[in-house]
Structure formats: structure tokens, C-alpha cells
């Protein structure tokens, strides 16, 4: 009979020994480490280990036989897996654990350990068999993965925190600015509005968010100019700044608003949002209107007594007694001069208020333009001996326009060229014809104008900062000049370099039909 027929051992001592040899060889050929412990002896000693176990742990068979398995855990005793094994042994059950073990030289390896009880015919646990695999590489990869996951989670957490903080930061700016802000989706539905909007237009979040802009508050935002901005101008011209809209709102009355609109073209969820910032300039406009009214009234009121004073001065000159003393004559002349200066200033102020109300009247008639220039220069030259005013070139002797207002423009440009170039000795005037325009340029070699100031000097009452204290003036001359030139269908501009001088030029259309604003 064969020794292992039907999986059972035969009973002859000879074949028993052969079977045992075969089994031992088979166990030694296995790549799994194996040990057997004797449960019936104190402290459950190891009574067998195979070759794979020796390789895995570095302990030889003779070093391990008789020892308890805890030897493999070294000092690393606080592993919960130990409790699982203990429990399984007490209960005589199977268990599988992954436990940290140490080789004879103290090197860590992860042991995937299967512990199974061996029971006698009466059911008592006599031995335990432990089958082990070194799963260090897999375990390391798993641990590395867990570590990476941990790192990633931490990073995500940090990023989320940063995003949340910057969102909160932006939201607090959005809510705090003293300008009304509204964000629309591409179909003009309100996505959000800020606190200032709610306050200014007396609406609530519920009444606005998620609603179409044009339907808000019974269509009170259905404003033709706003529609034009959103539907025609913004799509081709992004962003739009200082777009003025005036509208009568049912509960809050007439509002003048300056709108800045911006299409936010970020890919993803913010694609094509529209941000509108609304500045309420109703009060500012009202103050400006009152200032203009005051200016108009004050200049009219000042002019009346001044005309009387002017008359009296003329009478004093006419009725000056023969042989009047020179000092007295001088005083009367000076009075006349200052009254005339005051008169010019008041006339300028009146011009400003007339321009503001659209009441500036131009009387256009044909006149000899070049002659007008020469005469104006002559007058200016007589009064200013320090600078030499040189006229060059020619334009036309037949121009239709308001001569006295164009004289006013020339006087203004020339007196500025002299006033703002105290150390220079020359002013140049150049006349020419360009296409069907005449062109006049006035060049000085004075202080020049910074590029920031160049953008603003044609505004009324604007004066470049640093000159305010050193030179007299009201900052309205260029504003009036610009309006007069515009009223003739022309253009006035400046080219200047700080410290080198300035050239003010204007063109006027020769063709009479273009000669209007
Ligand atoms: P005003 O001379 O009364 O201030 P204007 O309207 O004529 O008013 O000029 C506005 C401002 O432009 C001046 O205050 C000055 O700063 C600047 N400016 C005008 N002309 C010149 C110039 N020729 N050179 C330098 N700065 C000038």
C-alpha cells in the first residue's frame, strides 16, 4: 500500500518515517514561512520552523525552537494585532493579521500571518500552525499611498481655506464699497447685488436676486440707455466706463448715474458674467448746477455796478481838469486799467455760465482771419514788452466765424504762452492751411505741462497743481477757448513736454457748412 493513499498515513513505522521525511521536505520547499507551536507546553513554544521561515527571520532552526513567537515582535509590543492573535489562540480559532516583526538583525518586516489551531481527535487544541509571508513591499506601498493621500487631503484643505478666505475677502470688499454693484449672468439675470445697491435703490435681496434685470420692480430698470449699454455697446467694447444714464425711478425719484460695466470672460463657471458699478452722481450734479447758478447770478450782479464804475472812470478822464497833477492822472488811468481787467474776468465767468446753460451766442460773419491774428498779436505785444511774439505763415483772409470770440481764443492762448513762460523771450505763432482747414499754433518755451495735466486742462476750473500759488488765474480760459473752437466745428489741442514748453493748436473748417458744432 502506498504511504499517502487517499490522503491518509499508513501505520507501518518504516513508511511513517518516509512520510514524515516527505512532509518535512515539502514544508521546506514552500515559499511561505511556517512554524508550529505546542499548545500543551507552558508558554506555547515553537517546536518546528521551515527553511522559508529561517530565511525570512534570519533565525536558524536551533535558535528558534523552544522560544515563544513574541520573540519576533522585539520591543514593538503595543500592536493591536497581538491581541487578535492572543484571542484566537485562547478561543482555538483561525486568525489573519498583518503584524510588524523584526529579523534577528533587528530589521522591520511586515508579516502577513495566518494562525490556525490543530485539534486532537477529542477536539482539544494541541498545536498552532503559523504561516507567514513577508509583505513588506506591499505594505510600504500601501503606507506610502496613505501618506500621499494624507498630504493631498492636507493640501486640498489648505487650498480650500485660502479660496474661502479670498472669497470672504472679496465679498467684504463687494459689500463695503460705497458704490452700487450688480452682477448679471449672460441673460441679464441678477446673480448678486451689494448692500449699497439695496440701500440706494430701496430694494431687498429677495426682490432682485435671480430675477431678470429688466423685470425688476415693475420694469423700473427697463431703461433704454441701459439696454443699449448691455446689448449693443458692451459686447463690442469691453469694458465701458463712465456711461451716463438718467432715469426717473418710481419711489426714489430722478437719479443721474455713472455706470462702469465689465464683462467677466473667465472660462468655467464665471463665463460671460457682467459686473456693473453704479455711481450715483445725482447730488454732485445738483451741487454743480447750484454752483453754475451762483456763478451766473454773481457775474451778472457784479457786472451791473462795474459798468457804472467804468462809466464814472470814463467821465473822470473826460472831465479831467486842465493841468491836473500827474499823480492824479496816473491813478485815474490805473483805475481804468484795473476796471477793464475786472470786466474781462467777469466776462469770462459769464461765458462759462452761458456755455453751461447752452446760451453762448456766436455771431458768424466773414472777416479777414490773418489780419485778425496780426492785430491781436500786435495788441498783446504792446502790453508785453518782455516777450517777442513772432507770426509766420498764412492761412486765409476770408473766414466766416465769430471774430470777437476767436480774438478771445487768441488772447487767451497768447497770454498763457507769456504767463507760463516767465523766463523765455519768444512766443511763436504759426498760420497754415491743411486740407480744407485753417490751422493756428501758438508755441512757447516755458514750463510745459505734464501728460496727466494735458488731459485735464480743458476742463473748467482745472489748473495744474504746482502753479496755483505762483500764477494768477481761474482755470477757465482754455475751457472757454475749447468751447468756442468746438462751436465753430474745430478742434483745439496741446502738445507739450514738461520743462521744455507747449504748443497749443486749433483747426477750423473753411467750408461754411462744417462750421458748426
Ligand atoms: P488759467 O491760466 O487761468 O489757470 P487756463 O484755462 O487758461 O486757466 O489754463 C488752465 C491751466 O492750463 C493753467 O492753470 C496751466 O496749468 C495750464 N496751462 C495753460 N496754458 C499753459 C502754457 N502755455 N504752459 C503751461 N501751462 C499752461
XYZ file of C-alpha atoms and ligand atoms in Angstrom:
544
model
C 0.000 0.000 0.000
C 1.198 3.484 -0.865
C 2.119 5.656 2.079
C -0.288 8.531 1.183
C -3.184 6.593 -0.373
C -6.471 8.538 -0.049
C -4.663 11.257 1.948
C -4.200 9.040 4.980
C -0.967 7.916 6.649
C -0.195 4.200 6.858
C 0.716 2.740 10.184
C 3.949 0.882 9.422
C 6.874 2.594 11.299
C 9.002 2.448 8.188
C 6.514 4.127 5.904
C 5.616 6.504 8.752
C 9.202 7.710 8.816
C 9.236 8.102 4.988
C 6.013 10.079 5.064
C 7.415 12.327 7.759
C 10.577 12.950 5.717
C 8.472 13.757 2.670
C 6.291 16.157 4.610
C 9.325 17.919 6.100
C 10.868 18.257 2.655
C 7.625 19.574 1.234
C 7.386 22.178 4.007
C 10.994 23.212 3.424
C 10.293 23.615 -0.285
C 7.411 26.028 0.430
C 7.999 29.764 -0.107
C 5.763 30.521 2.902
C 7.408 30.660 6.291
C 5.887 28.108 8.680
C 6.076 27.414 12.386
C 4.285 25.020 14.699
C 3.818 25.784 18.375
C 2.927 23.324 21.097
C -0.118 24.471 22.952
C 0.206 21.883 25.668
C 3.540 23.085 26.952
C 3.973 26.189 29.098
C 4.345 29.481 27.110
C 3.372 27.820 23.832
C 6.920 27.165 22.494
C 7.832 26.820 18.828
C 8.548 23.189 18.033
C 9.039 23.477 14.292
C 10.026 26.017 11.641
C 10.737 25.552 7.952
C 13.559 26.910 5.781
C 11.473 29.810 4.400
C 10.870 30.947 7.992
C 14.618 30.842 8.651
C 15.246 32.981 5.553
C 12.533 35.446 6.452
C 13.624 35.980 10.071
C 17.349 35.290 9.947
C 16.996 32.931 12.908
C 18.221 29.331 12.437
C 16.019 26.463 13.430
C 18.020 25.678 16.515
C 17.835 29.294 17.712
C 14.083 29.392 17.449
C 12.956 26.017 18.722
C 11.626 26.289 22.286
C 11.055 30.104 22.070
C 7.703 31.900 22.112
C 6.625 33.707 18.925
C 6.727 37.078 20.707
C 10.455 36.972 20.048
C 9.648 38.230 16.538
C 7.995 41.426 17.805
C 11.093 42.589 19.650
C 10.333 45.737 21.647
C 7.360 46.601 19.417
C 4.751 45.168 21.798
C 1.889 47.614 21.653
C 0.424 46.325 18.375
C -3.283 45.618 18.472
C -2.708 42.602 16.192
C -1.098 40.832 19.182
C -4.447 40.921 20.993
C -6.169 39.419 17.946
C -3.673 36.507 17.909
C -3.960 36.012 21.692
C -7.727 35.932 21.475
C -7.662 33.433 18.567
C -5.266 31.139 20.463
C -7.442 31.260 23.610
C -10.547 30.514 21.604
C -8.790 27.891 19.436
C -9.786 29.798 16.283
C -8.178 30.882 12.994
C -6.957 34.409 12.516
C -5.125 36.500 9.913
C -3.165 39.587 10.849
C -0.549 41.881 9.354
C 1.957 42.441 12.099
C 5.286 44.237 12.410
C 8.063 41.708 13.021
C 11.827 42.071 13.293
C 14.596 39.853 11.882
C 17.443 38.619 14.013
C 19.451 41.743 12.981
C 16.562 43.994 14.064
C 15.222 44.863 10.575
C 11.499 45.539 10.345
C 9.374 43.378 8.051
C 5.628 43.170 7.671
C 4.388 39.696 8.309
C 1.047 38.520 6.899
C 0.387 35.801 9.465
C -2.222 33.030 9.299
C -2.657 31.307 12.662
C -4.615 28.044 12.648
C -5.258 25.638 15.548
C -4.529 21.901 15.245
C -7.030 19.862 17.221
C -6.837 16.309 18.638
C -9.449 13.677 17.916
C -11.240 14.859 21.125
C -11.362 18.432 19.858
C -8.658 19.847 22.153
C -6.242 22.320 20.629
C -2.854 20.727 20.820
C -0.794 22.875 18.461
C -0.926 26.015 16.377
C 0.492 26.395 12.933
C 1.613 29.817 11.764
C 2.006 30.505 8.044
C 3.752 33.737 7.195
C 4.511 35.914 4.195
C 6.845 38.877 4.052
C 4.511 41.611 2.674
C 6.864 44.488 3.474
C 6.960 45.821 -0.109
C 3.193 45.810 -0.481
C 2.750 47.310 2.967
C 5.275 50.047 2.227
C 3.448 50.898 -0.998
C 0.151 50.966 0.904
C 1.608 53.155 3.618
C 3.182 55.451 1.028
C -0.199 55.712 -0.686
C -1.880 56.524 2.607
C 0.768 59.134 3.286
C 0.267 60.674 -0.162
C -3.474 60.706 0.387
C -2.909 62.423 3.676
C -0.636 65.008 2.074
C -3.150 65.589 -0.735
C -6.007 65.989 1.721
C -3.990 68.479 3.720
C -3.156 70.404 0.538
C -6.799 70.434 -0.551
C -7.785 71.597 2.896
C -5.242 74.422 2.761
C -6.311 75.468 -0.754
C -9.953 75.390 0.250
C -9.108 77.559 3.225
C -7.245 80.058 1.029
C -10.104 80.128 -1.504
C -12.649 80.565 1.281
C -10.609 83.365 2.801
C -10.174 85.181 -0.504
C -13.871 84.721 -1.252
C -14.697 86.217 2.130
C -12.197 88.992 1.490
C -13.734 89.806 -1.907
C -17.238 89.539 -0.509
C -16.400 92.001 2.253
C -14.992 94.466 -0.309
C -18.035 93.930 -2.509
C -20.350 94.650 0.390
C -18.374 97.573 1.799
C -17.738 99.763 -1.258
C -19.823 102.911 -1.381
C -20.885 102.212 -4.930
C -23.799 100.085 -6.089
C -22.628 96.837 -7.622
C -24.672 94.315 -9.544
C -23.574 91.065 -11.193
C -25.634 89.653 -14.064
C -25.490 86.377 -15.938
C -25.281 86.432 -19.767
C -29.115 86.580 -19.942
C -29.157 89.670 -17.691
C -30.455 87.764 -14.675
C -29.295 89.227 -11.357
C -26.759 86.943 -9.688
C -25.923 89.251 -6.824
C -26.151 92.829 -5.658
C -24.319 94.543 -2.843
C -25.539 96.315 0.251
C -25.102 99.777 -1.256
C -27.329 98.866 -4.189
C -30.056 97.665 -1.798
C -29.801 100.894 0.175
C -29.698 103.290 -2.779
C -32.484 101.717 -4.781
C -34.548 100.663 -1.767
C -34.942 97.014 -2.749
C -34.420 93.704 -0.954
C -32.315 90.701 -1.929
C -35.479 88.639 -2.401
C -36.890 91.149 -4.870
C -33.793 91.132 -7.024
C -31.596 88.042 -6.956
C -32.469 85.504 -9.635
C -34.772 87.967 -11.427
C -34.228 89.409 -14.908
C -32.796 92.943 -14.733
C -35.461 94.444 -16.967
C -38.301 92.914 -14.912
C -37.068 94.238 -11.553
C -39.557 96.384 -9.623
C -42.244 96.511 -12.319
C -39.761 97.189 -15.090
C -38.139 100.206 -13.450
C -34.737 99.035 -14.716
C -36.031 98.661 -18.238
C -34.111 101.764 -19.270
C -33.452 102.321 -22.971
C -29.901 103.632 -22.413
C -29.024 100.775 -20.077
C -30.319 98.298 -22.669
C -28.177 99.977 -25.281
C -25.138 99.670 -22.981
C -25.690 95.979 -22.229
C -26.866 94.792 -25.621
C -25.033 96.965 -28.144
C -22.061 98.718 -26.597
C -20.654 96.218 -24.073
C -20.454 93.182 -26.426
C -18.106 95.096 -28.748
C -16.488 97.423 -26.265
C -15.397 95.746 -23.043
C -15.151 97.445 -20.554
C -17.352 100.548 -20.733
C -16.544 103.386 -18.362
C -18.421 106.471 -17.197
C -21.558 105.775 -19.193
C -24.131 108.302 -18.051
C -27.716 107.222 -17.500
C -30.501 109.403 -16.155
C -33.741 107.835 -15.024
C -36.845 108.587 -13.002
C -37.409 105.761 -10.503
C -40.953 105.350 -9.097
C -40.151 105.574 -5.364
C -36.790 107.269 -5.200
C -37.127 109.871 -7.922
C -34.752 111.045 -10.633
C -31.224 109.660 -10.489
C -28.207 110.559 -12.547
C -25.850 107.567 -12.637
C -22.381 106.924 -13.970
C -22.000 103.295 -14.998
C -18.855 101.205 -15.382
C -19.666 97.870 -17.000
C -17.322 94.930 -17.397
C -17.853 91.529 -18.985
C -16.016 88.927 -16.920
C -14.922 86.439 -19.552
C -13.379 83.775 -17.352
C -13.717 80.223 -18.616
C -15.655 77.784 -16.427
C -18.462 78.820 -14.164
C -17.813 82.573 -14.416
C -18.057 82.727 -18.179
C -19.661 85.902 -19.501
C -20.807 87.432 -16.271
C -21.452 91.160 -16.321
C -20.362 93.387 -13.487
C -21.934 96.842 -13.307
C -20.744 99.503 -10.892
C -23.187 102.350 -10.455
C -22.098 105.690 -9.086
C -24.975 107.894 -8.056
C -23.978 111.404 -9.149
C -27.400 112.991 -8.654
C -26.235 115.068 -5.669
C -22.976 116.015 -7.331
C -24.860 117.209 -10.407
C -27.216 119.197 -8.201
C -24.275 120.881 -6.452
C -22.679 121.655 -9.834
C -25.958 123.128 -11.028
C -26.182 125.322 -7.945
C -22.571 126.414 -8.398
C -23.336 127.330 -12.024
C -26.439 129.233 -10.945
C -24.400 131.061 -8.339
C -21.707 131.838 -10.905
C -24.248 133.150 -13.340
C -26.058 135.298 -10.753
C -22.821 136.574 -9.185
C -21.278 137.558 -12.506
C -24.457 139.304 -13.648
C -24.788 141.139 -10.328
C -21.109 142.170 -10.405
C -21.324 143.381 -13.949
C -24.036 145.983 -13.315
C -22.156 148.094 -10.744
C -18.939 147.554 -12.686
C -20.486 149.082 -15.814
C -21.423 152.101 -13.711
C -17.881 152.350 -12.285
C -16.495 152.057 -15.815
C -18.748 154.976 -16.875
C -17.567 157.077 -13.946
C -13.910 156.392 -14.780
C -14.517 157.447 -18.378
C -16.214 160.627 -17.082
C -13.252 161.287 -14.796
C -10.922 161.026 -17.786
C -13.126 163.250 -19.913
C -13.637 165.894 -17.226
C -10.056 165.832 -16.013
C -9.264 169.469 -15.137
C -6.609 171.200 -17.245
C -3.249 170.991 -15.508
C -4.330 168.196 -13.180
C -1.480 166.736 -11.302
C 0.380 163.793 -12.939
C -0.044 161.544 -9.902
C -3.801 162.031 -10.024
C -3.885 161.330 -13.805
C -1.874 158.189 -13.187
C -4.297 156.999 -10.518
C -7.281 157.534 -12.828
C -5.502 155.641 -15.677
C -4.651 152.722 -13.388
C -8.227 152.614 -12.087
C -9.398 152.396 -15.703
C -6.929 149.559 -16.385
C -7.995 147.508 -13.358
C -11.666 148.097 -14.044
C -11.033 146.761 -17.561
C -9.265 143.670 -16.156
C -12.128 143.044 -13.766
C -14.506 143.415 -16.653
C -12.639 140.753 -18.667
C -12.674 138.348 -15.725
C -16.382 138.792 -15.177
C -16.977 138.393 -18.922
C -15.107 135.067 -18.792
C -17.199 133.883 -15.853
C -20.322 134.886 -17.741
C -19.062 132.930 -20.733
C -18.676 129.824 -18.568
C -22.188 130.064 -17.231
C -23.526 130.760 -20.721
C -21.719 127.700 -22.070
C -23.123 125.645 -19.198
C -26.659 126.697 -19.978
C -26.063 126.448 -23.726
C -26.619 130.156 -24.146
C -23.346 131.171 -25.742
C -24.207 133.174 -28.828
C -21.905 133.242 -31.805
C -22.344 135.873 -34.484
C -20.688 134.450 -37.543
C -19.706 136.810 -40.323
C -16.970 136.799 -42.966
C -13.748 138.529 -41.894
C -10.026 138.599 -42.712
C -8.695 135.861 -40.415
C -4.950 136.539 -40.852
C -5.464 140.252 -40.264
C -7.323 139.444 -37.054
C -4.342 137.333 -35.915
C -1.820 140.083 -36.705
C -3.881 142.723 -34.904
C -4.395 140.536 -31.839
C -0.683 139.764 -31.682
C 0.100 143.458 -32.032
C -2.197 144.327 -29.146
C -0.634 141.630 -26.992
C 2.880 142.706 -27.973
C 2.181 146.315 -26.949
C 1.107 145.205 -23.493
C 4.002 142.700 -23.071
C 7.473 144.025 -23.754
C 9.385 141.113 -22.202
C 8.467 138.541 -24.909
C 8.780 138.831 -28.667
C 5.774 137.358 -30.470
C 6.681 136.183 -33.965
C 3.999 135.330 -36.532
C 4.839 133.114 -39.510
C 2.872 131.593 -42.406
C -0.538 132.416 -43.827
C -3.990 130.946 -43.614
C -6.886 132.899 -45.133
C -8.230 136.410 -45.496
C -11.788 135.193 -45.796
C -13.196 133.178 -42.927
C -16.740 133.068 -41.637
C -16.914 132.959 -37.884
C -17.393 134.910 -34.701
C -14.428 137.283 -34.865
C -14.603 138.681 -31.358
C -14.777 135.179 -29.816
C -11.833 133.996 -31.937
C -9.906 137.094 -30.785
C -10.724 135.945 -27.254
C -9.243 132.482 -28.050
C -6.024 134.032 -29.434
C -5.719 136.420 -26.483
C -6.086 133.509 -24.104
C -3.504 131.300 -25.823
C -1.041 134.183 -26.170
C -1.426 135.415 -22.602
C -0.960 131.824 -21.305
C 2.135 131.422 -23.517
C 3.577 134.559 -21.901
C 2.327 133.898 -18.362
C 3.588 130.301 -18.113
C 6.977 131.061 -19.704
C 8.324 133.867 -17.498
C 11.948 133.088 -18.317
C 11.533 132.656 -22.085
C 11.866 135.533 -24.522
C 9.906 134.319 -27.525
C 6.446 133.121 -28.485
C 5.765 131.819 -31.977
C 2.516 131.877 -33.885
C 2.234 129.766 -36.996
C -0.573 130.038 -39.550
C -1.264 127.444 -42.235
C -3.875 125.739 -44.382
C -4.241 121.991 -44.008
C -6.652 120.335 -46.413
C -9.809 122.415 -46.059
C -8.949 123.630 -42.584
C -7.004 126.572 -41.325
C -4.566 125.851 -38.558
C -3.100 128.137 -35.886
C -0.340 127.088 -33.484
C 0.981 129.053 -30.534
C 4.320 127.806 -29.215
C 6.050 128.865 -26.029
C 9.303 127.759 -24.400
C 8.068 127.809 -20.844
C 7.319 125.346 -18.075
C 5.396 122.820 -20.191
C 2.556 120.598 -18.995
C 2.759 117.023 -17.667
C 0.875 114.393 -19.669
C -1.606 113.880 -16.803
C -2.402 117.590 -16.716
C -2.658 117.756 -20.512
C -5.720 115.514 -20.259
C -7.468 117.865 -17.856
C -6.533 121.480 -18.610
C -9.540 121.943 -20.911
C -11.899 121.192 -18.001
C -13.417 124.204 -16.349
C -11.650 125.452 -13.205
C -8.784 122.987 -13.682
C -5.288 124.321 -13.047
C -2.077 122.295 -12.902
C -1.319 121.723 -9.209
C 2.072 123.292 -8.703
C 1.353 126.568 -10.493
C -1.708 127.568 -8.493
C 0.172 129.689 -5.960
C 2.606 131.327 -8.400
C 0.408 132.466 -11.291
C -2.948 134.251 -11.164
C -5.877 132.688 -12.983
C -9.195 130.897 -12.593
C -8.662 127.871 -14.843
C -11.491 128.754 -17.221
C -9.658 130.329 -20.195
C -8.904 127.068 -22.018
C -12.347 125.687 -21.257
C -13.950 128.715 -22.931
C -11.472 128.546 -25.863
C -12.242 124.873 -26.392
C -15.978 125.544 -26.421
C -15.619 128.452 -28.868
C -13.486 126.354 -31.244
C -15.932 123.432 -30.936
C -18.779 125.831 -31.713
C -17.011 126.602 -34.981
C -16.726 122.874 -35.807
C -12.980 122.909 -34.997
C -10.556 121.185 -32.627
C -8.176 122.595 -30.008
C -5.329 120.512 -28.587
C -1.976 120.742 -26.837
C 1.406 119.116 -27.330
C 3.837 119.700 -24.529
C 6.869 118.409 -22.700
C 7.447 119.307 -19.095
C 10.196 121.885 -18.720
C 10.509 122.484 -22.470
C 7.378 124.387 -23.487
C 3.972 123.874 -25.074
C 2.243 124.236 -28.404
C -1.481 124.900 -28.417
C -3.042 124.397 -31.864
C -6.505 124.682 -33.280
C -8.031 123.920 -36.647
C -11.191 125.474 -38.083
C -13.083 124.172 -41.128
C -13.031 126.619 -44.063
C -16.161 125.144 -45.520
C -19.078 127.079 -44.063
C -21.342 124.087 -43.784
C -18.841 122.333 -41.447
C -18.508 125.492 -39.447
C -20.915 124.384 -36.711
C -20.519 122.102 -33.778
P -5.576 129.825 -16.057
O -4.438 130.228 -16.882
O -6.435 130.937 -15.604
O -5.196 128.923 -14.933
P -6.475 128.294 -18.364
O -7.764 127.580 -18.576
O -6.089 129.274 -19.408
O -6.587 128.933 -16.935
O -5.353 127.228 -18.229
C -5.585 126.089 -17.454
C -4.266 125.510 -16.955
O -3.509 125.001 -18.031
C -3.355 126.536 -16.331
O -3.663 126.753 -14.965
C -1.976 125.903 -16.513
O -1.782 124.960 -15.519
C -2.111 125.179 -17.831
N -1.601 125.947 -18.970
C -2.301 126.640 -19.883
N -1.504 127.178 -20.837
C -0.240 126.809 -20.494
C 1.051 127.033 -21.079
N 1.190 127.744 -22.187
N 2.116 126.487 -20.464
C 1.975 125.764 -19.347
N 0.789 125.504 -18.749
C -0.297 126.022 -19.316
